[in-house]
Amino acid sequence: MSQSKRKCARMLSRFSTVIQNAVDALAPPVPLLEDFTYHWKMVMKFYVKRNTANKIIIESTNIPAHLDQLLKILLEEEASQESGTTGPCLEYFLQHRLLDLLATLAATDCPPGMRQFIFCYIRRLITQLKYPILPHISVYTPIQRLVGLCNGRQASPTEPDEIQFLCTLCGLICKHPQLTNIFNTQQVSEERRLSINSNVSSTSSEGVRQTIPVSVVNTETPEHRNVCQCLSTDGALPWLNRDSCNCVQAGDATVEEDSNTSKQHVAAETDSSKISPTHSSCESSRDGKDELMSHNCGEPHGLTSPVPSTPDRSSRSSALSGKVDKFLLLDTLLSFLHSADSRVVVKACEGVMVMASLPSDTFAHSVACHSDLCSMLASRLNSMFAAIPPDIDPNDLDEMQVNWGLDSPAWSESSQFPGCRQIAAFLAWLDYCDQLVRESHPIIGTALASSVRSEFLDRSLGPALLEASTASKVLITAFISKCLKQISAPALLTEFLYWLVGENRDPELPGVSTCPIREHLLENCFHEQDEISLETLRLFEVLLEKPNEHVLHCLVLTYLITRSYYDNCASDSLIGSWSDEEDERERHRDSPTLDFSPGSSPVSRTLAPSNINRVLNSFLFLLPQHLHSTNDPDESGYEQYVQDADRQYQACIARCACFAWPSEATFPEPAEYDDSGSSDSRPEADHGRQFYEGPFLRMLFTRLVRLPYQPYEINLQLTGLVSRLAMLPHPYLHEYLLNPLLPVLSEANSLFSTLQLVSSELVTQIPTMKNYKHLLYGTRQKLLGDGSDVLEEENSLLESVVVLEEFCKELAAIAFVKYHHSS
């Protein structure tokens, strides 16, 4: 039918409604119940003409107008009733199970367009009525059938109406959590199902499957008989046949009921007599007045009390249907994640988030253990990751800012690049998973985070990193960094971090690793291609930015907390730390910890040593004066770094306040070395043990030694990593990195000894250059962008002098700021 004909049909329908309303206005007022039954009769009258029932679209009929009048009467009656009471119209509506027939009409889509209208109509019904009708069996049973009709895996013009209907149910369940089990119930186990089937086999030997509502079968009015005949006669509805008239199936959802069980429900709801459970039940009749159309409107039956969804009822239903672990509403919402309409997908995601945030621990545990929610969301990450092209520029990836929802990035000609939409789709879905973990019930959030690790990290991202070609290593590493930056949910972030650094918190021996991902990343830091090394260093910087104690412990702290780098045999005149008496006194204190809470004044002799001036001068004069790239007093000092270091340190102590780190660097008790208490386990015997700083610190020190011969970008990233470590308020890490006067074992590496090696190399190489003072000044101006005196040829030696000079100033500023906050 053309568009003009449809508009004409709608106009005629509205015109007839206007005429009908005019007639009603001139006629004497009638009781609401009589008016209610009149409009219901008019709806049923349409199905008398069975030959044209499936040929006329719903807009050409009066069905929408009459159903709207039914809702209007219910609302008018509710407004006139006292709070908590029901009127005769609502009693009639519930007792005679009118929604059952509407659900059947929606399943058959008779007339065409009926399904779409019913979804909208029932959504208005359950939201506009203040009386809680949803727990009533005559309401939630047909609504369950309507939920079963929704199927996002099959494209349908009613998708928007279906998802709006489902989201409305989610909102009502969120408002009334006691309704959760009605639409999302974990069914009985297989053993329980077989047991129930054996018990009911004798009563269901006929094997009759009945989906035409019992209320339709139980009503003997001519109109209802015509409706049943219309729905079960060949030719009336081409997609139905006589054998399937009692089993209305839509998509993957088939609603099945045992006939005897249905009769028991009817007996509890009405005073009707028993019905013979045969295929001709739609046409059965009995003597007496019609119960629906000819019922005495002035004397309706009493309102049947709502029947809750009991375990026995749900178990029996699941046993008869043969389905196990069914979450009706949640599974239906998940099916719409496959829709081609992005708006439908977003609404489905919102509904899933509402269901996952329900406060019921039982429901959350059932979903986590038996639902496909977690595995489906994680597998979707896999498919989106696999669709990303392998030739994307990592710089384009880092600049993308994508959030989940309808707001997609504004693609301009300058911002578009091959694969941008695939990356945007993946990042948006990752952001949704992150929000879902953060907003959902803790049980579901933890299960989803675990599924993301097992399904995506272990099966896709991990192998992609370990088996990537040289050209793909940069992209995969940048991809991991981007994921870490976008994740904020604690449970999901923990899974990512544990996947990267491993779960073992004990120190490892040189050459031995328990985490293949971390080992591979550390190896990439020494890759022959500088791009791979640079991107891996950036990934470690992102790791250090995350406030996670486990990452810091596994990478650095587990190798320092024994203080085995300290040389106890050094003379007192060389000790730049505490005296032995202070050390002994501090060691017997009751677990001192740093307190950086607001209003507190943390004091630490380790972070604020008395010889702070000597510490600062050690860094400032590490590089000889004749190699300084500037003689300007305003640029030669560390004061320019103090303000920025103070801001960063305050943010750092706020992130680390919950870690309960000690306040002083003291030797552990002998029992922490060896329970036997032998002489070899005493701290004084540490000089006989080889100190190992761990693979991460060893990587940093090794690359720092190469400072004069590395690209400027790598040197800048490397010194930034060390500065972040030095900023941490951990006493052992502080004295190991920022106390040049600390007596360390001769074979132990330290930051200051490493920088001394670099300085010695530069002192040897730089003076051999002609006019090197001018070259140093020009290099500084080029790197800082402050002048036009730019060298034509880059020189890594000259650049490394500027990097080392500024790095020492930054370390001095960090030591000064930590002294100021801890003294």
Coordinates of N, CA, C and O in Angstrom, one line a residue, residues 53-172:
A53 N -9.2 -10.4 8.0 CA -8.5 -10.0 9.2 C -7.0 -9.8 9.0 O -6.4 -8.9 9.6
N54 N -6.4 -10.5 8.1 CA -5.0 -10.4 7.9 C -4.7 -9.6 6.6 O -3.5 -9.5 6.2
K55 N -5.6 -8.9 6.1 CA -5.4 -8.1 4.9 C -5.5 -6.6 5.1 O -5.1 -5.8 4.3
I56 N -6.0 -6.3 6.2 CA -6.2 -4.9 6.6 C -5.1 -4.5 7.6 O -5.0 -5.1 8.6
I57 N -4.4 -3.4 7.3 CA -3.4 -3.0 8.3 C -4.2 -2.3 9.5 O -5.3 -1.9 9.4
I58 N -3.5 -2.3 10.6 CA -4.1 -1.9 11.8 C -4.5 -0.4 11.8 O -5.5 0.0 12.5
E59 N -3.8 0.4 11.0 CA -4.1 1.8 10.9 C -5.5 2.0 10.3 O -6.1 3.1 10.4
S60 N -6.0 1.0 9.5 CA -7.2 1.1 8.8 C -8.4 0.6 9.7 O -9.5 0.6 9.2
T61 N -8.1 0.2 10.9 CA -9.2 -0.3 11.8 C -9.4 0.6 12.9 O -8.6 1.6 13.1
N62 N -10.4 0.3 13.7 CA -10.7 1.0 14.9 C -10.0 0.4 16.2 O -10.3 0.8 17.3
I63 N -9.2 -0.6 16.0 CA -8.6 -1.3 17.1 C -7.8 -0.4 18.0 O -7.9 -0.4 19.2
P64 N -6.9 0.4 17.4 CA -6.1 1.3 18.3 C -7.0 2.3 19.1 O -6.7 2.6 20.2
A65 N -8.0 2.8 18.4 CA -8.9 3.8 19.1 C -9.6 3.1 20.3 O -9.7 3.7 21.4
H66 N -10.1 1.9 20.1 CA -10.8 1.2 21.2 C -9.9 0.8 22.3 O -10.2 0.9 23.5
L67 N -8.7 0.3 22.0 CA -7.7 0.0 23.0 C -7.3 1.2 23.8 O -7.1 1.2 25.0
D68 N -7.1 2.3 23.1 CA -6.8 3.6 23.8 C -7.9 4.0 24.7 O -7.6 4.5 25.8
Q69 N -9.1 3.8 24.3 CA -10.2 4.1 25.2 C -10.2 3.2 26.5 O -10.6 3.6 27.6
L70 N -9.9 1.9 26.3 CA -9.8 1.0 27.4 C -8.7 1.5 28.4 O -9.0 1.6 29.6
L71 N -7.6 2.0 28.0 CA -6.6 2.5 28.9 C -7.1 3.8 29.5 O -6.8 4.0 30.7
K72 N -7.7 4.6 28.7 CA -8.2 5.9 29.3 C -9.2 5.6 30.4 O -9.2 6.3 31.4
I73 N -10.1 4.6 30.2 CA -11.1 4.3 31.2 C -10.4 3.8 32.5 O -10.8 4.1 33.6
L74 N -9.4 2.9 32.3 CA -8.7 2.4 33.5 C -8.0 3.6 34.3 O -8.0 3.6 35.5
L75 N -7.4 4.5 33.5 CA -6.8 5.6 34.2 C -7.8 6.5 34.9 O -7.6 7.0 36.0
E76 N -9.0 6.7 34.2 CA -10.0 7.5 34.8 C -10.6 6.9 36.1 O -10.9 7.5 37.1
E77 N -10.8 5.5 36.0 CA -11.3 4.8 37.2 C -10.3 4.9 38.3 O -10.7 5.0 39.5
E78 N -9.0 4.7 38.0 CA -8.0 4.7 39.0 C -7.9 6.1 39.7 O -7.7 6.2 41.0
A79 N -8.1 7.2 39.0 CA -8.1 8.5 39.6 C -9.3 8.7 40.5 O -9.1 9.5 41.5
S80 N -10.4 8.0 40.3 CA -11.6 8.2 41.1 C -11.6 7.3 42.3 O -12.4 7.4 43.2
Q81 N -10.7 6.3 42.3 CA -10.7 5.3 43.4 C -9.8 5.8 44.5 O -8.9 6.6 44.4
E82 N -10.0 5.2 45.7 CA -9.2 5.5 46.8 C -7.8 4.8 46.7 O -7.7 3.8 45.9
S83 N -6.8 5.3 47.3 CA -5.5 4.8 47.1 C -5.5 3.3 47.7 O -5.9 3.0 48.8
G84 N -4.9 2.4 46.8 CA -4.8 1.0 47.2 C -6.0 0.2 46.9 O -6.0 -1.1 47.2
T85 N -7.0 0.7 46.3 CA -8.2 -0.1 45.9 C -8.3 -0.1 44.4 O -7.7 0.7 43.7
T86 N -9.0 -1.1 43.9 CA -9.2 -1.3 42.5 C -10.7 -1.2 42.2 O -11.5 -1.5 42.9
G87 N -10.9 -0.7 41.0 CA -12.3 -0.6 40.5 C -12.7 -1.8 39.7 O -12.0 -2.7 39.4
P88 N -14.0 -1.8 39.3 CA -14.5 -3.0 38.6 C -13.9 -3.2 37.2 O -13.8 -4.3 36.7
C89 N -13.5 -2.1 36.5 CA -12.9 -2.2 35.2 C -11.5 -2.9 35.3 O -11.2 -3.8 34.5
L90 N -10.7 -2.6 36.3 CA -9.4 -3.2 36.5 C -9.6 -4.7 36.9 O -8.9 -5.6 36.5
E91 N -10.6 -4.9 37.7 CA -10.9 -6.3 38.1 C -11.3 -7.1 36.9 O -10.8 -8.3 36.8
Y92 N -12.1 -6.5 36.1 CA -12.5 -7.2 34.9 C -11.3 -7.5 34.0 O -11.2 -8.6 33.4
F93 N -10.5 -6.5 33.8 CA -9.3 -6.6 33.0 C -8.4 -7.7 33.5 O -7.9 -8.5 32.7
L94 N -8.2 -7.8 34.8 CA -7.3 -8.9 35.3 C -7.9 -10.2 35.3 O -7.3 -11.2 35.0
Q95 N -9.2 -10.3 35.7 CA -9.9 -11.5 35.9 C -10.0 -12.3 34.6 O -9.8 -13.5 34.5
H96 N -10.4 -11.5 33.5 CA -10.6 -12.1 32.2 C -9.4 -12.2 31.4 O -9.5 -12.6 30.2
R97 N -8.2 -11.8 31.9 CA -6.9 -12.0 31.3 C -6.9 -11.5 29.8 O -6.6 -12.2 28.9
L98 N -7.3 -10.2 29.7 CA -7.4 -9.6 28.4 C -6.0 -9.5 27.7 O -5.9 -9.6 26.5
L99 N -5.0 -9.4 28.6 CA -3.6 -9.3 28.0 C -3.2 -10.6 27.3 O -2.3 -10.6 26.4
D100 N -3.8 -11.7 27.7 CA -3.4 -13.0 27.1 C -3.8 -12.9 25.6 O -3.0 -13.4 24.7
L101 N -5.0 -12.4 25.3 CA -5.4 -12.4 23.9 C -4.6 -11.4 23.2 O -4.2 -11.6 22.0
L102 N -4.3 -10.2 23.8 CA -3.5 -9.2 23.1 C -2.1 -9.8 22.8 O -1.5 -9.5 21.7
A103 N -1.5 -10.6 23.7 CA -0.2 -11.2 23.4 C -0.3 -12.1 22.3 O 0.6 -12.2 21.5
T104 N -1.4 -12.9 22.2 CA -1.6 -13.8 21.1 C -1.7 -13.1 19.8 O -1.1 -13.5 18.7
L105 N -2.4 -12.0 19.8 CA -2.6 -11.2 18.6 C -1.2 -10.6 18.2 O -0.9 -10.4 17.0
A106 N -0.4 -10.2 19.1 CA 0.9 -9.7 18.8 C 1.8 -10.8 18.2 O 2.6 -10.5 17.3
A107 N 1.6 -12.0 18.7 CA 2.5 -13.1 18.2 C 2.1 -13.4 16.7 O 3.0 -13.7 15.9
T108 N 0.8 -13.3 16.4 CA 0.4 -13.6 15.0 C 0.5 -12.3 14.1 O 0.3 -12.5 12.9
D109 N 0.6 -11.2 14.8 CA 0.6 -9.9 14.1 C -0.6 -9.7 13.2 O -0.5 -9.4 12.0
C110 N -1.7 -10.0 13.8 CA -3.0 -9.9 13.1 C -3.9 -8.8 13.8 O -4.2 -9.0 15.0
P111 N -4.3 -7.8 13.1 CA -3.9 -7.5 11.7 C -2.5 -7.0 11.6 O -1.9 -6.7 12.6
P112 N -1.9 -6.9 10.4 CA -0.6 -6.4 10.2 C -0.3 -5.1 10.9 O -1.1 -4.1 10.8
G113 N 0.7 -5.0 11.7 CA 1.0 -3.9 12.6 C 0.6 -4.0 14.0 O 0.8 -3.1 14.8
M114 N -0.2 -5.1 14.3 CA -0.7 -5.3 15.6 C 0.4 -5.5 16.6 O 0.4 -5.0 17.8
R115 N 1.5 -6.2 16.2 CA 2.6 -6.5 17.2 C 3.2 -5.2 17.6 O 3.5 -4.9 18.8
Q116 N 3.5 -4.3 16.7 CA 4.1 -3.0 17.0 C 3.2 -2.2 17.9 O 3.7 -1.6 18.9
F117 N 2.0 -2.2 17.7 CA 1.0 -1.4 18.5 C 0.9 -2.0 19.9 O 0.9 -1.3 20.9
I118 N 0.9 -3.3 20.0 CA 0.8 -4.0 21.3 C 2.0 -3.7 22.2 O 1.8 -3.4 23.4
F119 N 3.2 -3.7 21.6 CA 4.4 -3.3 22.4 C 4.2 -1.9 23.0 O 4.5 -1.7 24.2
C120 N 3.8 -1.0 22.2 CA 3.7 0.4 22.6 C 2.5 0.5 23.6 O 2.6 1.2 24.7
Y121 N 1.4 -0.2 23.4 CA 0.3 -0.1 24.2 C 0.5 -0.7 25.6 O 0.2 0.0 26.6
I122 N 1.1 -1.9 25.7 CA 1.4 -2.4 27.0 C 2.5 -1.6 27.8 O 2.4 -1.5 29.0
R123 N 3.4 -1.1 27.0 CA 4.4 -0.2 27.7 C 3.7 1.0 28.4 O 4.0 1.4 29.5
R124 N 2.7 1.6 27.7 CA 2.0 2.7 28.3 C 1.1 2.2 29.4 O 1.0 2.9 30.5
L125 N 0.6 1.0 29.3 CA -0.3 0.5 30.3 C 0.4 0.3 31.7 O 0.0 0.7 32.7
I126 N 1.6 -0.4 31.6 CA 2.3 -0.7 32.9 C 3.0 0.5 33.5 O 3.4 0.4 34.7
T127 N 3.2 1.5 32.7 CA 3.9 2.7 33.3 C 2.9 3.8 33.7 O 3.2 4.5 34.7
Q128 N 1.7 3.8 33.1 CA 0.8 4.9 33.5 C -0.1 4.5 34.6 O -0.6 5.3 35.4
L129 N -0.4 3.2 34.8 CA -1.3 2.8 35.9 C -0.4 2.8 37.2 O 0.7 2.3 37.2
K130 N -1.0 3.4 38.2 CA -0.3 3.5 39.5 C -0.4 2.2 40.3 O 0.4 1.9 41.1
Y131 N -1.5 1.5 40.0 CA -1.7 0.2 40.8 C -0.7 -0.8 40.3 O -0.5 -1.0 39.1
P132 N 0.0 -1.5 41.2 CA 1.0 -2.5 40.8 C 0.4 -3.7 40.2 O 0.2 -4.7 40.9
I133 N 0.2 -3.7 38.9 CA -0.5 -4.9 38.2 C 0.6 -5.9 37.7 O 0.2 -7.0 37.4
L134 N 1.8 -5.5 37.7 CA 2.8 -6.3 37.0 C 3.0 -7.7 37.8 O 3.3 -8.7 37.1
P135 N 2.9 -7.7 39.1 CA 3.1 -9.0 39.8 C 1.9 -10.0 39.6 O 2.0 -11.1 40.0
H136 N 0.8 -9.5 39.0 CA -0.4 -10.3 38.8 C -0.1 -11.4 37.7 O 0.4 -11.0 36.7
I137 N -0.5 -12.6 38.0 CA -0.3 -13.7 37.0 C -0.9 -13.4 35.7 O -0.4 -13.8 34.6
S138 N -2.0 -12.7 35.6 CA -2.7 -12.5 34.4 C -2.0 -11.3 33.6 O -2.4 -11.0 32.5
V139 N -1.1 -10.7 34.2 CA -0.3 -9.6 33.6 C 1.1 -10.1 33.2 O 1.5 -9.9 32.1
Y140 N 1.8 -10.6 34.2 CA 3.2 -10.9 33.9 C 3.3 -12.2 33.0 O 4.3 -12.3 32.2
T141 N 2.3 -13.1 33.0 CA 2.4 -14.2 32.1 C 2.4 -13.8 30.6 O 3.2 -14.2 29.8
P142 N 1.4 -13.0 30.2 CA 1.5 -12.5 28.8 C 2.7 -11.6 28.5 O 3.2 -11.6 27.3
I143 N 3.1 -10.9 29.5 CA 4.3 -10.0 29.2 C 5.5 -10.9 29.0 O 6.4 -10.6 28.2
Q144 N 5.6 -12.0 29.8 CA 6.7 -12.9 29.5 C 6.6 -13.5 28.1 O 7.7 -13.6 27.4
R145 N 5.4 -13.7 27.6 CA 5.3 -14.2 26.2 C 5.8 -13.1 25.2 O 6.4 -13.4 24.2
L146 N 5.4 -11.8 25.5 CA 5.9 -10.7 24.7 C 7.4 -10.6 24.7 O 8.0 -10.3 23.7
V147 N 8.0 -10.8 25.9 CA 9.4 -10.7 25.9 C 10.0 -11.8 25.1 O 11.0 -11.6 24.4
G148 N 9.4 -13.0 25.1 CA 9.9 -14.1 24.2 C 9.7 -13.8 22.8 O 10.5 -14.4 21.9
L149 N 8.8 -12.9 22.4 CA 8.7 -12.6 21.0 C 9.8 -11.7 20.5 O 10.1 -11.6 19.3
C150 N 10.4 -11.0 21.4 CA 11.5 -10.1 21.0 C 12.8 -10.9 20.7 O 13.2 -11.7 21.5
N151 N 13.4 -10.6 19.6 CA 14.5 -11.3 19.1 C 15.4 -10.4 18.3 O 15.1 -10.1 17.1
G152 N 16.5 -9.9 18.9 CA 17.4 -9.0 18.2 C 18.2 -9.6 17.1 O 18.9 -8.9 16.3
R153 N 18.3 -11.0 17.1 CA 19.2 -11.6 16.1 C 18.5 -11.6 14.7 O 19.2 -11.9 13.7
Q154 N 17.2 -11.4 14.6 CA 16.5 -11.3 13.4 C 16.0 -9.9 13.1 O 15.3 -9.3 13.9
A155 N 16.5 -9.3 12.0 CA 16.1 -8.0 11.7 C 14.6 -7.8 11.6 O 13.9 -8.7 11.0
S156 N 14.0 -6.8 12.2 CA 12.6 -6.6 12.3 C 12.3 -5.1 12.3 O 13.0 -4.4 12.9
P157 N 11.2 -4.7 11.6 CA 10.8 -3.3 11.7 C 10.3 -2.9 13.1 O 10.2 -1.7 13.3
T158 N 10.0 -3.8 13.9 CA 9.5 -3.5 15.3 C 10.6 -3.5 16.3 O 10.4 -3.4 17.5
E159 N 11.9 -3.5 15.9 CA 13.0 -3.5 16.8 C 13.0 -2.3 17.8 O 13.1 -2.5 19.0
P160 N 12.8 -1.1 17.3 CA 12.8 0.1 18.2 C 11.7 -0.1 19.3 O 11.9 0.3 20.5
D161 N 10.5 -0.5 18.9 CA 9.4 -0.7 19.9 C 9.7 -1.8 20.8 O 9.4 -1.7 22.0
E162 N 10.3 -2.9 20.3 CA 10.6 -4.0 21.2 C 11.6 -3.6 22.3 O 11.5 -3.9 23.5
I163 N 12.7 -2.9 21.9 CA 13.7 -2.5 22.8 C 13.2 -1.5 23.8 O 13.6 -1.5 25.0
Q164 N 12.3 -0.6 23.4 CA 11.7 0.3 24.3 C 10.8 -0.4 25.3 O 10.8 0.0 26.5
F165 N 10.1 -1.4 24.9 CA 9.3 -2.2 25.8 C 10.2 -2.9 26.8 O 9.9 -3.0 28.0
L166 N 11.3 -3.5 26.3 CA 12.2 -4.2 27.3 C 12.8 -3.3 28.3 O 13.0 -3.6 29.4
C167 N 13.3 -2.1 27.8 CA 13.9 -1.1 28.7 C 12.9 -0.6 29.7 O 13.2 -0.3 30.9
T168 N 11.6 -0.5 29.3 CA 10.6 -0.1 30.3 C 10.4 -1.2 31.4 O 10.3 -0.8 32.6
L169 N 10.5 -2.4 31.0 CA 10.4 -3.5 32.0 C 11.7 -3.4 32.9 O 11.5 -3.6 34.2
C170 N 12.8 -3.1 32.4 CA 14.0 -3.0 33.2 C 13.9 -1.9 34.2 O 14.3 -2.0 35.4
G171 N 13.3 -0.8 33.7 CA 13.1 0.4 34.7 C 12.2 0.0 35.8 O 12.4 0.4 37.0
L172 N 11.1 -0.7 35.5 CA 10.2 -1.1 36.6 C 10.8 -2.1 37.5 O 10.6 -2.1 38.7

